[in-house]
Amino acid sequence: MTEASARSDADAGDRRHMQAALEAARRGMLAGEPPVGANLVRDNESLATLSNGVISDLDVTAHAEMRVIRAACRSQRKLSLDGCTLYVTVEPCPMCLSACHYAGIDRIVWGASLEDMHAVTGSELTIHYAALEAGGIDIDVSGDCLGEESRALLGEWSRGLRRA
């Protein structure tokens, strides 16, 4: 297999796994949550796919990323999620990125950026990846996977917030 065809296969897999995160985000938005979904995958198998639960759980830490980490650790009956890739519709905040580090997640793929979310909420914390690497966080992070679709969900949610 050539490097180009291997990358194309990986891109198709990333899009498929991100699509599951987007579906979770849509379900969450319909339930009144911010439209953020996460899908945690190991060996091409989803371990957990959930949306934000901040409002329904009355828990500021119930971000989609935190919820899939908790669910996967429980189902795997261990704290280490090494070998996993986290697909999330919005770039993880510092809390979620730290949880990924402590769980040993190898890779994060996100859709919309924190700046995109900040444009809607006005309250997102930014991440400076160079500082994180200097601090010992070594996770392969890439963005804009199905970014247009992720930003469209944020826009839909934002329009709903303005109407409310």
PDB file of N, CA and C in Angstrom, residues 59-120:
ATOM      1  N   ASP A  59     -23.631  19.453  35.716  1.00  0.00           N
ATOM      2  CA  ASP A  59     -22.235  19.145  36.009  1.00  0.00           C
ATOM      3  C   ASP A  59     -21.354  19.842  34.975  1.00  0.00           C
ATOM      4  N   VAL A  60     -20.607  20.857  35.399  1.00  0.00           N
ATOM      5  CA  VAL A  60     -19.771  21.606  34.468  1.00  0.00           C
ATOM      6  C   VAL A  60     -18.652  20.757  33.886  1.00  0.00           C
ATOM      7  N   THR A  61     -18.354  19.606  34.472  1.00  0.00           N
ATOM      8  CA  THR A  61     -17.313  18.727  33.937  1.00  0.00           C
ATOM      9  C   THR A  61     -17.870  17.671  32.989  1.00  0.00           C
ATOM     10  N   ALA A  62     -19.156  17.658  32.736  1.00  0.00           N
ATOM     11  CA  ALA A  62     -19.766  16.615  31.905  1.00  0.00           C
ATOM     12  C   ALA A  62     -19.648  16.944  30.413  1.00  0.00           C
ATOM     13  N   HIS A  63     -18.453  17.354  29.997  1.00  0.00           N
ATOM     14  CA  HIS A  63     -18.185  17.562  28.578  1.00  0.00           C
ATOM     15  C   HIS A  63     -18.218  16.204  27.878  1.00  0.00           C
ATOM     16  N   ALA A  64     -18.475  16.188  26.599  1.00  0.00           N
ATOM     17  CA  ALA A  64     -18.562  14.936  25.842  1.00  0.00           C
ATOM     18  C   ALA A  64     -17.289  14.107  26.014  1.00  0.00           C
ATOM     19  N   GLU A  65     -16.138  14.768  25.973  1.00  0.00           N
ATOM     20  CA  GLU A  65     -14.863  14.060  26.108  1.00  0.00           C
ATOM     21  C   GLU A  65     -14.757  13.365  27.464  1.00  0.00           C
ATOM     22  N   MET A  66     -15.113  14.085  28.524  1.00  0.00           N
ATOM     23  CA  MET A  66     -15.040  13.535  29.879  1.00  0.00           C
ATOM     24  C   MET A  66     -16.002  12.354  30.021  1.00  0.00           C
ATOM     25  N   ARG A  67     -17.177  12.489  29.424  1.00  0.00           N
ATOM     26  CA  ARG A  67     -18.175  11.418  29.530  1.00  0.00           C
ATOM     27  C   ARG A  67     -17.722  10.149  28.811  1.00  0.00           C
ATOM     28  N   VAL A  68     -17.095  10.274  27.628  1.00  0.00           N
ATOM     29  CA  VAL A  68     -16.639   9.053  26.944  1.00  0.00           C
ATOM     30  C   VAL A  68     -15.443   8.438  27.656  1.00  0.00           C
ATOM     31  N   ILE A  69     -14.587   9.267  28.240  1.00  0.00           N
ATOM     32  CA  ILE A  69     -13.463   8.728  29.011  1.00  0.00           C
ATOM     33  C   ILE A  69     -13.998   7.941  30.200  1.00  0.00           C
ATOM     34  N   ARG A  70     -14.941   8.521  30.924  1.00  0.00           N
ATOM     35  CA  ARG A  70     -15.524   7.819  32.079  1.00  0.00           C
ATOM     36  C   ARG A  70     -16.178   6.507  31.657  1.00  0.00           C
ATOM     37  N   ALA A  71     -16.976   6.561  30.595  1.00  0.00           N
ATOM     38  CA  ALA A  71     -17.688   5.363  30.136  1.00  0.00           C
ATOM     39  C   ALA A  71     -16.720   4.280  29.677  1.00  0.00           C
ATOM     40  N   ALA A  72     -15.690   4.673  28.951  1.00  0.00           N
ATOM     41  CA  ALA A  72     -14.734   3.682  28.442  1.00  0.00           C
ATOM     42  C   ALA A  72     -13.932   3.070  29.584  1.00  0.00           C
ATOM     43  N   CYS A  73     -13.509   3.885  30.546  1.00  0.00           N
ATOM     44  CA  CYS A  73     -12.768   3.330  31.690  1.00  0.00           C
ATOM     45  C   CYS A  73     -13.636   2.329  32.451  1.00  0.00           C
ATOM     46  N   ARG A  74     -14.902   2.654  32.626  1.00  0.00           N
ATOM     47  CA  ARG A  74     -15.799   1.722  33.325  1.00  0.00           C
ATOM     48  C   ARG A  74     -15.987   0.435  32.528  1.00  0.00           C
ATOM     49  N   SER A  75     -16.242   0.565  31.231  1.00  0.00           N
ATOM     50  CA  SER A  75     -16.509  -0.637  30.429  1.00  0.00           C
ATOM     51  C   SER A  75     -15.255  -1.494  30.264  1.00  0.00           C
ATOM     52  N   GLN A  76     -14.081  -0.866  30.202  1.00  0.00           N
ATOM     53  CA  GLN A  76     -12.817  -1.594  30.070  1.00  0.00           C
ATOM     54  C   GLN A  76     -12.286  -2.054  31.431  1.00  0.00           C
ATOM     55  N   ARG A  77     -12.873  -1.505  32.485  1.00  0.00           N
ATOM     56  CA  ARG A  77     -12.469  -1.805  33.866  1.00  0.00           C
ATOM     57  C   ARG A  77     -10.987  -1.511  34.094  1.00  0.00           C
ATOM     58  N   LYS A  78     -10.558  -0.366  33.537  1.00  0.00           N
ATOM     59  CA  LYS A  78      -9.183   0.094  33.748  1.00  0.00           C
ATOM     60  C   LYS A  78      -9.104   1.586  33.456  1.00  0.00           C
ATOM     61  N   LEU A  79      -8.046   2.210  33.955  1.00  0.00           N
ATOM     62  CA  LEU A  79      -7.874   3.654  33.795  1.00  0.00           C
ATOM     63  C   LEU A  79      -7.091   4.030  32.547  1.00  0.00           C
ATOM     64  N   SER A  80      -6.370   3.101  31.973  1.00  0.00           N
ATOM     65  CA  SER A  80      -5.541   3.393  30.809  1.00  0.00           C
ATOM     66  C   SER A  80      -6.329   3.206  29.516  1.00  0.00           C
ATOM     67  N   LEU A  81      -6.338   4.241  28.707  1.00  0.00           N
ATOM     68  CA  LEU A  81      -6.992   4.177  27.398  1.00  0.00           C
ATOM     69  C   LEU A  81      -5.942   4.312  26.291  1.00  0.00           C
ATOM     70  N   ASP A  82      -4.770   3.720  26.527  1.00  0.00           N
ATOM     71  CA  ASP A  82      -3.714   3.771  25.525  1.00  0.00           C
ATOM     72  C   ASP A  82      -4.192   3.059  24.256  1.00  0.00           C
ATOM     73  N   GLY A  83      -3.695   3.540  23.145  1.00  0.00           N
ATOM     74  CA  GLY A  83      -4.101   2.987  21.858  1.00  0.00           C
ATOM     75  C   GLY A  83      -5.397   3.568  21.337  1.00  0.00           C
ATOM     76  N   CYS A  84      -5.996   4.508  22.067  1.00  0.00           N
ATOM     77  CA  CYS A  84      -7.281   5.091  21.659  1.00  0.00           C
ATOM     78  C   CYS A  84      -7.097   6.405  20.903  1.00  0.00           C
ATOM     79  N   THR A  85      -8.063   6.662  20.026  1.00  0.00           N
ATOM     80  CA  THR A  85      -8.196   7.955  19.368  1.00  0.00           C
ATOM     81  C   THR A  85      -9.529   8.543  19.782  1.00  0.00           C
ATOM     82  N   LEU A  86      -9.519   9.810  20.178  1.00  0.00           N
ATOM     83  CA  LEU A  86     -10.728  10.532  20.539  1.00  0.00           C
ATOM     84  C   LEU A  86     -11.130  11.421  19.367  1.00  0.00           C
ATOM     85  N   TYR A  87     -12.339  11.224  18.889  1.00  0.00           N
ATOM     86  CA  TYR A  87     -12.918  12.085  17.852  1.00  0.00           C
ATOM     87  C   TYR A  87     -13.925  12.980  18.553  1.00  0.00           C
ATOM     88  N   VAL A  88     -13.773  14.283  18.398  1.00  0.00           N
ATOM     89  CA  VAL A  88     -14.659  15.217  19.094  1.00  0.00           C
ATOM     90  C   VAL A  88     -14.990  16.375  18.160  1.00  0.00           C
ATOM     91  N   THR A  89     -16.240  16.805  18.192  1.00  0.00           N
ATOM     92  CA  THR A  89     -16.709  17.797  17.228  1.00  0.00           C
ATOM     93  C   THR A  89     -16.159  19.190  17.485  1.00  0.00           C
ATOM     94  N   VAL A  90     -15.696  19.445  18.704  1.00  0.00           N
ATOM     95  CA  VAL A  90     -15.056  20.724  19.026  1.00  0.00           C
ATOM     96  C   VAL A  90     -13.737  20.414  19.723  1.00  0.00           C
ATOM     97  N   GLU A  91     -12.711  21.149  19.362  1.00  0.00           N
ATOM     98  CA  GLU A  91     -11.385  20.998  19.966  1.00  0.00           C
ATOM     99  C   GLU A  91     -11.499  20.944  21.490  1.00  0.00           C
ATOM    100  N   PRO A  92     -10.841  20.004  22.128  1.00  0.00           N
ATOM    101  CA  PRO A  92     -10.957  19.879  23.584  1.00  0.00           C
ATOM    102  C   PRO A  92     -10.431  21.105  24.336  1.00  0.00           C
ATOM    103  N   CYS A  93     -11.131  21.426  25.409  1.00  0.00           N
ATOM    104  CA  CYS A  93     -10.694  22.499  26.302  1.00  0.00           C
ATOM    105  C   CYS A  93      -9.515  21.983  27.142  1.00  0.00           C
ATOM    106  N   PRO A  94      -8.866  22.861  27.906  1.00  0.00           N
ATOM    107  CA  PRO A  94      -7.738  22.414  28.729  1.00  0.00           C
ATOM    108  C   PRO A  94      -8.095  21.285  29.704  1.00  0.00           C
ATOM    109  N   MET A  95      -9.287  21.319  30.300  1.00  0.00           N
ATOM    110  CA  MET A  95      -9.692  20.255  31.220  1.00  0.00           C
ATOM    111  C   MET A  95      -9.760  18.916  30.493  1.00  0.00           C
ATOM    112  N   CYS A  96     -10.398  18.897  29.342  1.00  0.00           N
ATOM    113  CA  CYS A  96     -10.563  17.648  28.594  1.00  0.00           C
ATOM    114  C   CYS A  96      -9.228  17.155  28.038  1.00  0.00           C
ATOM    115  N   LEU A  97      -8.399  18.075  27.579  1.00  0.00           N
ATOM    116  CA  LEU A  97      -7.078  17.685  27.079  1.00  0.00           C
ATOM    117  C   LEU A  97      -6.246  17.064  28.201  1.00  0.00           C
ATOM    118  N   SER A  98      -6.334  17.638  29.386  1.00  0.00           N
ATOM    119  CA  SER A  98      -5.616  17.070  30.530  1.00  0.00           C
ATOM    120  C   SER A  98      -6.130  15.676  30.858  1.00  0.00           C
ATOM    121  N   ALA A  99      -7.442  15.489  30.823  1.00  0.00           N
ATOM    122  CA  ALA A  99      -8.015  14.160  31.092  1.00  0.00           C
ATOM    123  C   ALA A  99      -7.535  13.158  30.047  1.00  0.00           C
ATOM    124  N   CYS A 100      -7.445  13.580  28.793  1.00  0.00           N
ATOM    125  CA  CYS A 100      -6.923  12.698  27.736  1.00  0.00           C
ATOM    126  C   CYS A 100      -5.489  12.290  28.040  1.00  0.00           C
ATOM    127  N   HIS A 101      -4.702  13.242  28.498  1.00  0.00           N
ATOM    128  CA  HIS A 101      -3.312  12.954  28.873  1.00  0.00           C
ATOM    129  C   HIS A 101      -3.259  11.915  29.987  1.00  0.00           C
ATOM    130  N   TYR A 102      -4.017  12.142  31.047  1.00  0.00           N
ATOM    131  CA  TYR A 102      -3.986  11.224  32.190  1.00  0.00           C
ATOM    132  C   TYR A 102      -4.541   9.852  31.842  1.00  0.00           C
ATOM    133  N   ALA A 103      -5.467   9.785  30.880  1.00  0.00           N
ATOM    134  CA  ALA A 103      -6.023   8.498  30.450  1.00  0.00           C
ATOM    135  C   ALA A 103      -5.094   7.781  29.468  1.00  0.00           C
ATOM    136  N   GLY A 104      -4.104   8.474  28.953  1.00  0.00           N
ATOM    137  CA  GLY A 104      -3.163   7.853  28.023  1.00  0.00           C
ATOM    138  C   GLY A 104      -3.670   7.757  26.595  1.00  0.00           C
ATOM    139  N   ILE A 105      -4.639   8.585  26.241  1.00  0.00           N
ATOM    140  CA  ILE A 105      -5.163   8.596  24.877  1.00  0.00           C
ATOM    141  C   ILE A 105      -4.050   9.042  23.932  1.00  0.00           C
ATOM    142  N   ASP A 106      -3.882   8.321  22.830  1.00  0.00           N
ATOM    143  CA  ASP A 106      -2.771   8.574  21.905  1.00  0.00           C
ATOM    144  C   ASP A 106      -3.017   9.722  20.935  1.00  0.00           C
ATOM    145  N   ARG A 107      -4.282   9.891  20.538  1.00  0.00           N
ATOM    146  CA  ARG A 107      -4.552  10.800  19.414  1.00  0.00           C
ATOM    147  C   ARG A 107      -5.901  11.464  19.612  1.00  0.00           C
ATOM    148  N   ILE A 108      -5.990  12.734  19.225  1.00  0.00           N
ATOM    149  CA  ILE A 108      -7.247  13.482  19.251  1.00  0.00           C
ATOM    150  C   ILE A 108      -7.464  14.073  17.868  1.00  0.00           C
ATOM    151  N   VAL A 109      -8.675  13.891  17.350  1.00  0.00           N
ATOM    152  CA  VAL A 109      -9.075  14.479  16.070  1.00  0.00           C
ATOM    153  C   VAL A 109     -10.326  15.313  16.358  1.00  0.00           C
ATOM    154  N   TRP A 110     -10.271  16.607  16.031  1.00  0.00           N
ATOM    155  CA  TRP A 110     -11.419  17.460  16.302  1.00  0.00           C
ATOM    156  C   TRP A 110     -11.950  18.117  15.033  1.00  0.00           C
ATOM    157  N   GLY A 111     -13.197  18.619  15.133  1.00  0.00           N
ATOM    158  CA  GLY A 111     -13.865  19.259  14.003  1.00  0.00           C
ATOM    159  C   GLY A 111     -13.724  20.764  14.030  1.00  0.00           C
ATOM    160  N   ALA A 112     -14.526  21.440  14.855  1.00  0.00           N
ATOM    161  CA  ALA A 112     -14.474  22.895  14.994  1.00  0.00           C
ATOM    162  C   ALA A 112     -13.434  23.250  16.058  1.00  0.00           C
ATOM    163  N   SER A 113     -12.865  24.432  15.928  1.00  0.00           N
ATOM    164  CA  SER A 113     -11.836  24.873  16.881  1.00  0.00           C
ATOM    165  C   SER A 113     -12.466  25.502  18.123  1.00  0.00           C
ATOM    166  N   LEU A 114     -11.644  25.668  19.148  1.00  0.00           N
ATOM    167  CA  LEU A 114     -12.102  26.386  20.340  1.00  0.00           C
ATOM    168  C   LEU A 114     -12.459  27.829  19.993  1.00  0.00           C
ATOM    169  N   GLU A 115     -11.766  28.395  19.013  1.00  0.00           N
ATOM    170  CA  GLU A 115     -12.103  29.756  18.581  1.00  0.00           C
ATOM    171  C   GLU A 115     -13.505  29.790  17.975  1.00  0.00           C
ATOM    172  N   ASP A 116     -13.869  28.737  17.228  1.00  0.00           N
ATOM    173  CA  ASP A 116     -15.235  28.656  16.683  1.00  0.00           C
ATOM    174  C   ASP A 116     -16.251  28.611  17.817  1.00  0.00           C
ATOM    175  N   MET A 117     -15.980  27.821  18.843  1.00  0.00           N
ATOM    176  CA  MET A 117     -16.884  27.726  19.996  1.00  0.00           C
ATOM    177  C   MET A 117     -16.907  29.042  20.764  1.00  0.00           C
ATOM    178  N   HIS A 118     -15.743  29.663  20.905  1.00  0.00           N
ATOM    179  CA  HIS A 118     -15.652  30.944  21.607  1.00  0.00           C
ATOM    180  C   HIS A 118     -16.503  32.005  20.910  1.00  0.00           C
ATOM    181  N   ALA A 119     -16.571  31.963  19.603  1.00  0.00           N
ATOM    182  CA  ALA A 119     -17.384  32.922  18.856  1.00  0.00           C
ATOM    183  C   ALA A 119     -18.856  32.809  19.243  1.00  0.00           C
ATOM    184  N   VAL A 120     -19.270  31.637  19.698  1.00  0.00           N
ATOM    185  CA  VAL A 120     -20.663  31.415  20.103  1.00  0.00           C
ATOM    186  C   VAL A 120     -20.856  31.708  21.588  1.00  0.00           C
TER     187      VAL A 120
END
